[in-house]
mmCIF file of C-alpha atoms in Angstrom:
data_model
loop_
_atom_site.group_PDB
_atom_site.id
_atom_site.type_symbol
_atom_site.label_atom_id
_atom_site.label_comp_id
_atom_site.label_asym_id
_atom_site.label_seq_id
_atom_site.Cartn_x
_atom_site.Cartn_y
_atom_site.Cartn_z
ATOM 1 C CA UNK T 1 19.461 10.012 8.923
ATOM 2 C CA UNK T 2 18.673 13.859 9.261
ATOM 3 C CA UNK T 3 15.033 12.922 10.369
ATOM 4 C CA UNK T 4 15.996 10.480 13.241
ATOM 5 C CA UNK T 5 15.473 13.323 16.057
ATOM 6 C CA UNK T 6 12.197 13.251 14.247
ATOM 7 C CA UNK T 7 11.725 9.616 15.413
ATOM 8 C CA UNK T 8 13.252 10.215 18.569
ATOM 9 C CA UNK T 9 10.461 12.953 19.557
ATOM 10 C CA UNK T 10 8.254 10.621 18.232
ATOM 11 C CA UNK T 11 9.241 7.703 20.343
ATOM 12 C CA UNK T 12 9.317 10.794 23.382
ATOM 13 C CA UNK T 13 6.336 12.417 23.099
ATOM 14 C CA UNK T 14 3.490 12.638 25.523
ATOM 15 C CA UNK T 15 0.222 11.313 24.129
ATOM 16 C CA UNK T 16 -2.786 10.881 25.604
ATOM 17 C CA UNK T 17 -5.654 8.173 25.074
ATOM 18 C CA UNK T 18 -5.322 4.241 24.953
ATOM 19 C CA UNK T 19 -2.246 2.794 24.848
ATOM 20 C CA UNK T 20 -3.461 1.057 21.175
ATOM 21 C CA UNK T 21 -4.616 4.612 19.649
ATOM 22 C CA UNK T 22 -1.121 6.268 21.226
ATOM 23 C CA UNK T 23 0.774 3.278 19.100
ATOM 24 C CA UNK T 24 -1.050 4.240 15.831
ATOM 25 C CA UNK T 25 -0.182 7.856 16.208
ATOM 26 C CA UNK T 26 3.363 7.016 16.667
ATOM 27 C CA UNK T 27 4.016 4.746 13.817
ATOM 28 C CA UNK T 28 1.732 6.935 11.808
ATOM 29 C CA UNK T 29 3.878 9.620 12.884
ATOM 30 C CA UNK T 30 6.969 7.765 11.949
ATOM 31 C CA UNK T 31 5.846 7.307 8.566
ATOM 32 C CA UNK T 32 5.339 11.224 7.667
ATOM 33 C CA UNK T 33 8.591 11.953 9.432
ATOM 34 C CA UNK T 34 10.415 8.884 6.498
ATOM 35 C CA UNK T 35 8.341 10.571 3.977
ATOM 36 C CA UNK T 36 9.545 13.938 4.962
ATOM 37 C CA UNK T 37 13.199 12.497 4.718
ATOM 38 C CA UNK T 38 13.190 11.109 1.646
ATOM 39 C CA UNK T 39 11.463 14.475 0.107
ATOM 40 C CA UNK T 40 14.577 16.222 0.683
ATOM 41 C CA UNK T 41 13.768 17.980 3.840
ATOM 42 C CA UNK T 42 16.498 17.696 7.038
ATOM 43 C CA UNK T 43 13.506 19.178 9.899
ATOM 44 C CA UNK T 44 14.877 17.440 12.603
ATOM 45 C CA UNK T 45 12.029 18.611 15.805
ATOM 46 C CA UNK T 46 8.206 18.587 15.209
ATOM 47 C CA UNK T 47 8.182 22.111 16.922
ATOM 48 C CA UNK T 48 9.590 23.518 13.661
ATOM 49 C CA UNK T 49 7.247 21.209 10.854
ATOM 50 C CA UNK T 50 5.219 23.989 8.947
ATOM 51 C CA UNK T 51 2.668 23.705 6.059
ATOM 52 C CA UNK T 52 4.769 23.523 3.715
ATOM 53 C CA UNK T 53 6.344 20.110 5.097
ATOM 54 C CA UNK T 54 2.993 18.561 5.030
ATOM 55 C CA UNK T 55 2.681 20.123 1.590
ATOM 56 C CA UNK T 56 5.637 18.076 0.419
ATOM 57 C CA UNK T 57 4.600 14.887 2.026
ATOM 58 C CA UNK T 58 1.236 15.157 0.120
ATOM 59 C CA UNK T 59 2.654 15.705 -3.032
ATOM 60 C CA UNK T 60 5.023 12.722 -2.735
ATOM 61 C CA UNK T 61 2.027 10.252 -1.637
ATOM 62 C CA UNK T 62 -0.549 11.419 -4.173
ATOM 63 C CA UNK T 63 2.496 10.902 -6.876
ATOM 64 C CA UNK T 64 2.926 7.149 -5.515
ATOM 65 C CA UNK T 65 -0.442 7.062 -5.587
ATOM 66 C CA UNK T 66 -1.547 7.015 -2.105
ATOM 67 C CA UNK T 67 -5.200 7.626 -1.479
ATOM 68 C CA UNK T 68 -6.505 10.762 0.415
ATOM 69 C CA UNK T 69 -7.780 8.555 3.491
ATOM 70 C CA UNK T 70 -4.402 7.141 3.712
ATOM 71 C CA UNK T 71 -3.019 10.862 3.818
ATOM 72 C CA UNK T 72 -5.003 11.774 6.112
ATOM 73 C CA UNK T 73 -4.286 9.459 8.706
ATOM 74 C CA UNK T 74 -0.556 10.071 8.459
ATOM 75 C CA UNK T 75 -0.945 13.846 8.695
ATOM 76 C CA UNK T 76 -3.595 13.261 11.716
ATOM 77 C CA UNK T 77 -0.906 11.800 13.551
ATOM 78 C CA UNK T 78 1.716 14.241 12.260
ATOM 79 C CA UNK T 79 -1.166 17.192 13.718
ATOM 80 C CA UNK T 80 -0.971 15.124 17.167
ATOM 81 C CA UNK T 81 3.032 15.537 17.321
ATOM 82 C CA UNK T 82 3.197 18.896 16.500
ATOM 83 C CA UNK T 83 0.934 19.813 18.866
ATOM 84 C CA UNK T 84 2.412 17.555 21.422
ATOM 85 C CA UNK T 85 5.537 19.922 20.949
ATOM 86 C CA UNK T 86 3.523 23.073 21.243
ATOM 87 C CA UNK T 87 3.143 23.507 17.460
ATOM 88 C CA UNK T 88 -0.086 24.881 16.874
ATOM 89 C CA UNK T 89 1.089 26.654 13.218
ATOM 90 C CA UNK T 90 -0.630 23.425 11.618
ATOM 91 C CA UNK T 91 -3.516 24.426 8.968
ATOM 92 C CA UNK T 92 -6.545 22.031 10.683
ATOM 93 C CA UNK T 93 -7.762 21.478 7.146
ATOM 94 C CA UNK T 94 -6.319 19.263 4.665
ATOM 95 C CA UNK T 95 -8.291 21.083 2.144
ATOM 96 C CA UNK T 96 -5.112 23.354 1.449
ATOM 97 C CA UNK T 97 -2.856 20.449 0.701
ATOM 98 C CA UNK T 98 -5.270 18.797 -1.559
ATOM 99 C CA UNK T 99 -6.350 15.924 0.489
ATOM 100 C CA UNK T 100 -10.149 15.417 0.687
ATOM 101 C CA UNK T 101 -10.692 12.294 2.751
ATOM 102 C CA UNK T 102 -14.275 12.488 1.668
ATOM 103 C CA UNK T 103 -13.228 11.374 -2.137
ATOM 104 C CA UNK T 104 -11.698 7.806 -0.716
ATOM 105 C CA UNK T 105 -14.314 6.385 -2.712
ATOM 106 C CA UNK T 106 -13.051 6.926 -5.736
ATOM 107 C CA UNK T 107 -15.069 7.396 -8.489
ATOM 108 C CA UNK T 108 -12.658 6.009 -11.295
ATOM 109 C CA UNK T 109 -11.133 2.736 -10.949
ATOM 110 C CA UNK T 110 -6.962 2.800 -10.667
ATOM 111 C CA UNK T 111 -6.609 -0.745 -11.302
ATOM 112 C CA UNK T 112 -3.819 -1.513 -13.571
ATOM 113 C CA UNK T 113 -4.719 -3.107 -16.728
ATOM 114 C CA UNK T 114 -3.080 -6.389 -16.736
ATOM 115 C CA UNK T 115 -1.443 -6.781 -19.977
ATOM 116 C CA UNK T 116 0.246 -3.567 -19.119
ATOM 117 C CA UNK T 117 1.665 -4.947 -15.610
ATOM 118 C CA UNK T 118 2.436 -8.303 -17.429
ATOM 119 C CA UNK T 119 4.564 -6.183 -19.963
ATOM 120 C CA UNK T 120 6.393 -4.239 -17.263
ATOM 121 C CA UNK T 121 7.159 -7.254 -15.212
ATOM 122 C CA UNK T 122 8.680 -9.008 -18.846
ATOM 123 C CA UNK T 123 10.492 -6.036 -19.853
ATOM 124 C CA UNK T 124 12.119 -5.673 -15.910
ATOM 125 C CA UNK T 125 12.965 -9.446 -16.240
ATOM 126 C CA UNK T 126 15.026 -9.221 -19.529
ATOM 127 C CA UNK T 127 16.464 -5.634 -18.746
ATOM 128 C CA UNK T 128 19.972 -6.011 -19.219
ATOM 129 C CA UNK T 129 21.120 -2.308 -18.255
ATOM 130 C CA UNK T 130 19.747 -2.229 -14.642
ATOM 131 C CA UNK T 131 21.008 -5.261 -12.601
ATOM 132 C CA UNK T 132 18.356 -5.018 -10.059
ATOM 133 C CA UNK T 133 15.390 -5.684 -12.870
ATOM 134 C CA UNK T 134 14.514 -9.159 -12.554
ATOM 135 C CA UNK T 135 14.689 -8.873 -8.666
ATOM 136 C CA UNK T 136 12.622 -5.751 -9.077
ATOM 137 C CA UNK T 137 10.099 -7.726 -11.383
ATOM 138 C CA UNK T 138 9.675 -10.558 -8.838
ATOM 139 C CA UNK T 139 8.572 -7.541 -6.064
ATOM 140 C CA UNK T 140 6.409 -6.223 -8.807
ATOM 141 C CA UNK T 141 4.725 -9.630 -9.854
ATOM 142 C CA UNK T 142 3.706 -10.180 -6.037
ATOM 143 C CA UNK T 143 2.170 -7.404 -5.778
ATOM 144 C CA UNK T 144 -0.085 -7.786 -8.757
ATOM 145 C CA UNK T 145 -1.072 -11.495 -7.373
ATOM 146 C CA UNK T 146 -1.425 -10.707 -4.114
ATOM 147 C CA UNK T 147 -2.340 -7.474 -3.613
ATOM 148 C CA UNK T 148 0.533 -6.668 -1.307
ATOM 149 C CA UNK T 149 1.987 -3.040 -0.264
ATOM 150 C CA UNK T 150 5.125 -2.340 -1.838
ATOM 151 C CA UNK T 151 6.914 -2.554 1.026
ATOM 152 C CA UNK T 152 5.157 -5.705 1.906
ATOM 153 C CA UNK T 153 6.123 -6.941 -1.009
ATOM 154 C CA UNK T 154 10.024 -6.336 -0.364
ATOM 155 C CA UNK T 155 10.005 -7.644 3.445
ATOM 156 C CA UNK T 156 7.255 -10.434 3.177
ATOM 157 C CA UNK T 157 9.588 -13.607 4.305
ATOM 158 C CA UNK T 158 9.353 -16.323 2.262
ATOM 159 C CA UNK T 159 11.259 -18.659 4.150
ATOM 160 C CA UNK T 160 9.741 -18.712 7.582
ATOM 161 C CA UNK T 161 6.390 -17.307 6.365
ATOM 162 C CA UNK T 162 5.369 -19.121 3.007
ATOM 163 C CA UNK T 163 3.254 -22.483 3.719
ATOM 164 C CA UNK T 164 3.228 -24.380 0.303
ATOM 165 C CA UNK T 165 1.785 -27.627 1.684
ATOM 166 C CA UNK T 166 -1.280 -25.152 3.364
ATOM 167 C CA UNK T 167 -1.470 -22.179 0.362
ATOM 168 C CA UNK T 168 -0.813 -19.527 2.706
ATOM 169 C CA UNK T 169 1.411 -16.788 3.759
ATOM 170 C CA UNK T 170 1.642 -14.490 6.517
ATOM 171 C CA UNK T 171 2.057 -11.045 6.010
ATOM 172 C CA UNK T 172 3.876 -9.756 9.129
ATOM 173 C CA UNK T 173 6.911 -7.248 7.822
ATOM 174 C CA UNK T 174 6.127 -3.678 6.418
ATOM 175 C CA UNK T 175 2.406 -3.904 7.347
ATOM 176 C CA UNK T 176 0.291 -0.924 7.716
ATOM 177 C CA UNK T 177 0.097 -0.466 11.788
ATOM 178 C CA UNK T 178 2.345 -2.931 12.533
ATOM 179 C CA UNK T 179 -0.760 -5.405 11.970
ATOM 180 C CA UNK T 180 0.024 -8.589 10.206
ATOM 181 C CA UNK T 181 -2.502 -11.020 8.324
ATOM 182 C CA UNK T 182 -2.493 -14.252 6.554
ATOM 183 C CA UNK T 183 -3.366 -14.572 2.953
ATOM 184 C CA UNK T 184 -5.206 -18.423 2.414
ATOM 185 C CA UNK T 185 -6.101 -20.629 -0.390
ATOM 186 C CA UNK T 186 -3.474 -19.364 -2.390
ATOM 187 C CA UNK T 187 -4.094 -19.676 -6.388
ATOM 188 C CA UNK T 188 -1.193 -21.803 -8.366
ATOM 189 C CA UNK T 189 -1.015 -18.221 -9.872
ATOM 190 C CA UNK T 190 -0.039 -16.677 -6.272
ATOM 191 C CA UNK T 191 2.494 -19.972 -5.504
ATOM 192 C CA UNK T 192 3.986 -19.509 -9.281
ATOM 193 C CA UNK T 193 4.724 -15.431 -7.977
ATOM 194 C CA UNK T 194 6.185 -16.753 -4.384
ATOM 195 C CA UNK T 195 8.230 -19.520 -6.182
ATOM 196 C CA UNK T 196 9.428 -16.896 -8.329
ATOM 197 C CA UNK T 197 10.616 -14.947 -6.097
ATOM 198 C CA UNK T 198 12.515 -17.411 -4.231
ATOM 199 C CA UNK T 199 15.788 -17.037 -6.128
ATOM 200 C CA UNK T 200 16.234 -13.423 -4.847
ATOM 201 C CA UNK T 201 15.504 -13.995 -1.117
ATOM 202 C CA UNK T 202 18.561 -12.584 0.655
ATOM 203 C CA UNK T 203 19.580 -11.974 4.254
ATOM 204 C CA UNK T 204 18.039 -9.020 5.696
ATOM 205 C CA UNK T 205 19.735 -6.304 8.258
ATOM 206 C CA UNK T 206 17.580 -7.966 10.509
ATOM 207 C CA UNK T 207 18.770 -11.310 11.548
ATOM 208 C CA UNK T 208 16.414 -14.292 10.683
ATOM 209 C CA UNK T 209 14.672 -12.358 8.119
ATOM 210 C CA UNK T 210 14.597 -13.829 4.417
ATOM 211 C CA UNK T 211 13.012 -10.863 1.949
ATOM 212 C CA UNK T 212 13.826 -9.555 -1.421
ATOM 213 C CA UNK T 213 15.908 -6.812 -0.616
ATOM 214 C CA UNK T 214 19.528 -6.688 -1.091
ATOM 215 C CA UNK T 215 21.690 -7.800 1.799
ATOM 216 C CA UNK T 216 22.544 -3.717 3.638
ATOM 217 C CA UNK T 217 20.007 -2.246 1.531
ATOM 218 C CA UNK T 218 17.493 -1.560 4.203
ATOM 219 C CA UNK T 219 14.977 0.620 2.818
ATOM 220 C CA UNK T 220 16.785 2.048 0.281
ATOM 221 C CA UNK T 221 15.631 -0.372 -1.896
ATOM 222 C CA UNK T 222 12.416 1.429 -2.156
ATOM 223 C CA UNK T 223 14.382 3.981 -4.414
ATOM 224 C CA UNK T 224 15.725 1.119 -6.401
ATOM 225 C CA UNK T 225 12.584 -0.306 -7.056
ATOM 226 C CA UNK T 226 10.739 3.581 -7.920
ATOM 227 C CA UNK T 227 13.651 3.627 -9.948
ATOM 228 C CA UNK T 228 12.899 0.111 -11.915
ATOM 229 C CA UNK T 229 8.858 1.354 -12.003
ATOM 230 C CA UNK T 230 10.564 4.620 -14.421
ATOM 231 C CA UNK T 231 12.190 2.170 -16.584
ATOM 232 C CA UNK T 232 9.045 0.268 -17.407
ATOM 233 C CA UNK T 233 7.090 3.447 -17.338
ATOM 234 C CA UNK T 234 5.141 2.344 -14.289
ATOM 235 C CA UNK T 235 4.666 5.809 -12.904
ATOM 236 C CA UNK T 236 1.422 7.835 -12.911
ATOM 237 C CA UNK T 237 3.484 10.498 -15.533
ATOM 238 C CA UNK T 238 3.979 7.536 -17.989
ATOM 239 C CA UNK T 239 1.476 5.799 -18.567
ATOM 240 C CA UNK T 240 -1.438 6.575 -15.496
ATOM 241 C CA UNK T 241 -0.410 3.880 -13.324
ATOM 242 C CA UNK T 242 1.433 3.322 -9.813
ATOM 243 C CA UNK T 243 2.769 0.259 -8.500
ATOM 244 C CA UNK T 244 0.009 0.882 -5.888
ATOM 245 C CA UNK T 245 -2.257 0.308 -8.942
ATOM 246 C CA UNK T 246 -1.513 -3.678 -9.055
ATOM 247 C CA UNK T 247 -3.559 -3.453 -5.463
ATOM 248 C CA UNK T 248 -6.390 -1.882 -7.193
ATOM 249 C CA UNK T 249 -6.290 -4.581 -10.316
ATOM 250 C CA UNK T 250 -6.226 -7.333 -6.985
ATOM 251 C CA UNK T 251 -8.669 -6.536 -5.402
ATOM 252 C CA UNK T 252 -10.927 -5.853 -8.705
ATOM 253 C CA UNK T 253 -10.372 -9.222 -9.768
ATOM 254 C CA UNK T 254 -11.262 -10.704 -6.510
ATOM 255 C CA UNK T 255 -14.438 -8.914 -6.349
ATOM 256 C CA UNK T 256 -15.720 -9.985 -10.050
ATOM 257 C CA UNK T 257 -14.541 -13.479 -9.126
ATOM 258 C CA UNK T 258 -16.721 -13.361 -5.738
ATOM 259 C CA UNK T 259 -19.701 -11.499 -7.593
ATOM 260 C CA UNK T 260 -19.788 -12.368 -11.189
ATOM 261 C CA UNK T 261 -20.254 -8.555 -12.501
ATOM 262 C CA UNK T 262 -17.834 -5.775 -12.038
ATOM 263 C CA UNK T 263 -17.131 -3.245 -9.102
ATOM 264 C CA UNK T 264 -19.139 0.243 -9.111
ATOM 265 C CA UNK T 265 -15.837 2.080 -10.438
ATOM 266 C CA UNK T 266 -16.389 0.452 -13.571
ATOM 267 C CA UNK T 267 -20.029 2.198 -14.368
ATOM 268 C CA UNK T 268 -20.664 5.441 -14.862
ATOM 269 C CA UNK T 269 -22.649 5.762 -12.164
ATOM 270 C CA UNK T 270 -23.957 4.289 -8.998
ATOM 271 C CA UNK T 271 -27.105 3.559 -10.487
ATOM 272 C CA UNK T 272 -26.104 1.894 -14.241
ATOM 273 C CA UNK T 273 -23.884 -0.603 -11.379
ATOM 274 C CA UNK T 274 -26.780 -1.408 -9.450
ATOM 275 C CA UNK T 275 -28.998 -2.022 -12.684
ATOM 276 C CA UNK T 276 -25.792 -4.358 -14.456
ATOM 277 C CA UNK T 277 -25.493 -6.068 -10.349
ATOM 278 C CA UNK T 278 -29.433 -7.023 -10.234
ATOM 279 C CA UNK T 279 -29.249 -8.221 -14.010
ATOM 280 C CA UNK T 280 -26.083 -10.349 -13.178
ATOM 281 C CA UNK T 281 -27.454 -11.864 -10.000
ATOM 282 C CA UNK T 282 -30.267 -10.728 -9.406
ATOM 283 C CA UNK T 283 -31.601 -9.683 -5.721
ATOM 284 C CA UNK T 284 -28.611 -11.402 -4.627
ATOM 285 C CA UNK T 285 -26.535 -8.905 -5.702
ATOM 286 C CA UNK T 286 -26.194 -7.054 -2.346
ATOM 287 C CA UNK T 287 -25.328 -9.855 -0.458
ATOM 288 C CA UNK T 288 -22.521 -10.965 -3.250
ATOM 289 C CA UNK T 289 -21.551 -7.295 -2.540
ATOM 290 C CA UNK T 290 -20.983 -7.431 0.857
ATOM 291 C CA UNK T 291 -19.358 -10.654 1.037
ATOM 292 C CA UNK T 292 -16.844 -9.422 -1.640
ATOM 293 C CA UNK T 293 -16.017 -6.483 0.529
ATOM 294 C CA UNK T 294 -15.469 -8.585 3.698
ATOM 295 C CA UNK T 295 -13.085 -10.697 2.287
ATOM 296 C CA UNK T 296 -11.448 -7.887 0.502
ATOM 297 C CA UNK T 297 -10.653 -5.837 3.505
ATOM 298 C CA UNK T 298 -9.596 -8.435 5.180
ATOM 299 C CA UNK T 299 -7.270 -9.575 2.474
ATOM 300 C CA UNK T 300 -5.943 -5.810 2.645
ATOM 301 C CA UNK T 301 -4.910 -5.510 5.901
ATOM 302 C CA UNK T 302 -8.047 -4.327 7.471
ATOM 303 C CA UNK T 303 -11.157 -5.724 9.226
ATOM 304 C CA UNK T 304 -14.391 -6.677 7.540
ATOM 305 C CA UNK T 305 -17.068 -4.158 7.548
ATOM 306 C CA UNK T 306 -14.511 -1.779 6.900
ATOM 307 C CA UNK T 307 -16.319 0.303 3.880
ATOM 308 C CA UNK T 308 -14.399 3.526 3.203
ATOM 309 C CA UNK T 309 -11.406 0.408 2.868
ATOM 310 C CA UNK T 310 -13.260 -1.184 -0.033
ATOM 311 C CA UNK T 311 -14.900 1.436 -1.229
ATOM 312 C CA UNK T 312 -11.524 3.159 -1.703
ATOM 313 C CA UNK T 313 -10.313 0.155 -4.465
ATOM 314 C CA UNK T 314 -14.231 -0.365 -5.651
ATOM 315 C CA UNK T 315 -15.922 2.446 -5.504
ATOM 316 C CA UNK T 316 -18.988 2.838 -3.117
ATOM 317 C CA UNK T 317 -22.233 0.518 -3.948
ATOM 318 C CA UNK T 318 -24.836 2.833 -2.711
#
């Protein structure tokens, strides 16, 4: 709990601007002061965060995968805090913690390949030397269907929030921004994960709340479940991959569904993917494109129209 004065000044703090951009920067804000916590670090006022804090935050993102937009934001908000506190030791560049928002459109593709997920989630399901594996493997497996954050993934209530009868589930716990969104028309593959997952639903800390994490756990199951990813050699050191990855592979598939031909990441370059788009659909291809996007950011959390979101898991079409 070192960092909690961390939340505290966070929660404190004088902002300026609407009241919706001031709630961003706090739970933006929030998020760099867990990340700083759980890299080791006990900084408990904003006046003393230096360089080499955001330094460690990046390095812990980029190693979970995280893309440099995503960064970004957090430290943006971090920048607004410090400052709020008179801290003006800050470096104004990201640049000298490796983050360059400008490469969110990423030019290879970091979807997971699916026989390798499929393997992982197997192996966690029969792993007899780690008791939280199959429980582990049912976070996992919704993540891969449905695209979900790994944290939405281990609070998404399946109880209250799960609509067999409809296909749909709202998203409402561990959402970027505090934003929730419902997921609809829900494949029998996306039902199979949910139903799944159903045998590990537990009581929450929070009263009311059925999610896969272990009765008390909190978020310290996100260190159980890193852990599990190690086992299966889901980590970006063992094989290339993050659980963020199963996102990627999500959203991929839904946009080759949508379109018929496959995402820019997948060509060499923007032109060979607007030469395979116009041969696969012709001049249709744009609007196929853009409708894929829409729906995609959407499905992610974000609104449609939102570009640097899609072109973050797709690469950029132009």
């Amino acid at each position: 709990m070192k960092s909690i004065s961390l939340v505290l000044g966070t929660n404190r703090a004088t902002l300026s601007g609407p009241k919706s951009k001031q709630y961003r920067i706090r739970q933006n804000a929030k998020a760099f002061a867990k990340r700083l916590r759980h890299a080791g670090f006990g900084v408990r006022k904003w006046s003393k965060i230096s360089n080499k804090h955001f330094a460690a935050v990046a390095r812990q993102m980029k190693d979970e995968g995280t893309g440099d937009g995503r960064i970004a934001e957090i430290f943006s908000a971090a920048r607004h805090l410090c400052e709020a506190y008179g801290n003006t030791g800050i470096s104004p560049s990201n640049d000298v913690f490796d983050v360059r928002r400008g490469t969110i459109a990423n030019a290879n593709s970091k979807a997971v390949a699916p026989e390798f997920v499929l393997g992982a989630i197997v192996k966690l399901e029969t792993e007899s030397s780690y008791e939280h594996g199959p429980r582990c493997a049912a976070q996992i497996r919704l993540q891969y269907e449905l695209g979900l954050r790994r944290e939405e993934a281990a609070k998404v209530d399946l109880v209250a929030d799960w609509n067999r009868e409809s296909r749909s589930l709202l998203v409402r716990y561990g959402t970027k921004g505090g934003r929730p969104r419902t997921l609809h028309n829900l494949s029998d593959r996306q039902q199979e994960a949910l139903e799944r997952a159903l045998p590990y639903v537990s009581q929450s800390d929070r009263p009311g709340i059925h999610n896969l994490m272990p009765s008390g756990m909190g978020d310290k199951w996100q260190e159980k479940l890193s852990y599990a990813a190690r086992v299966c050699g889901f980590t970006k050191r063992e094989s290339g991959w993050t659980l963020h990855s199963n996102r990627h592979e999500r959203f991929h598939r839904m946009y080759v569904e949508h379109t018929g031909f496959q995402p820019p990441n997948q060509h060499e370059a923007v032109e060979a993917f607007q030469l395979a788009a116009q041969a696969a659909a012709g001049d249709d291809w744009p609007r196929l494109d853009g409708e894929a996007r829409d729906e995609i950011e959407v499905t992610a959390g974000h609104s449609a129209g939102r570009r640097d979101v899609s072109d973050a898991y797709l690469g950029s079409s132009s």
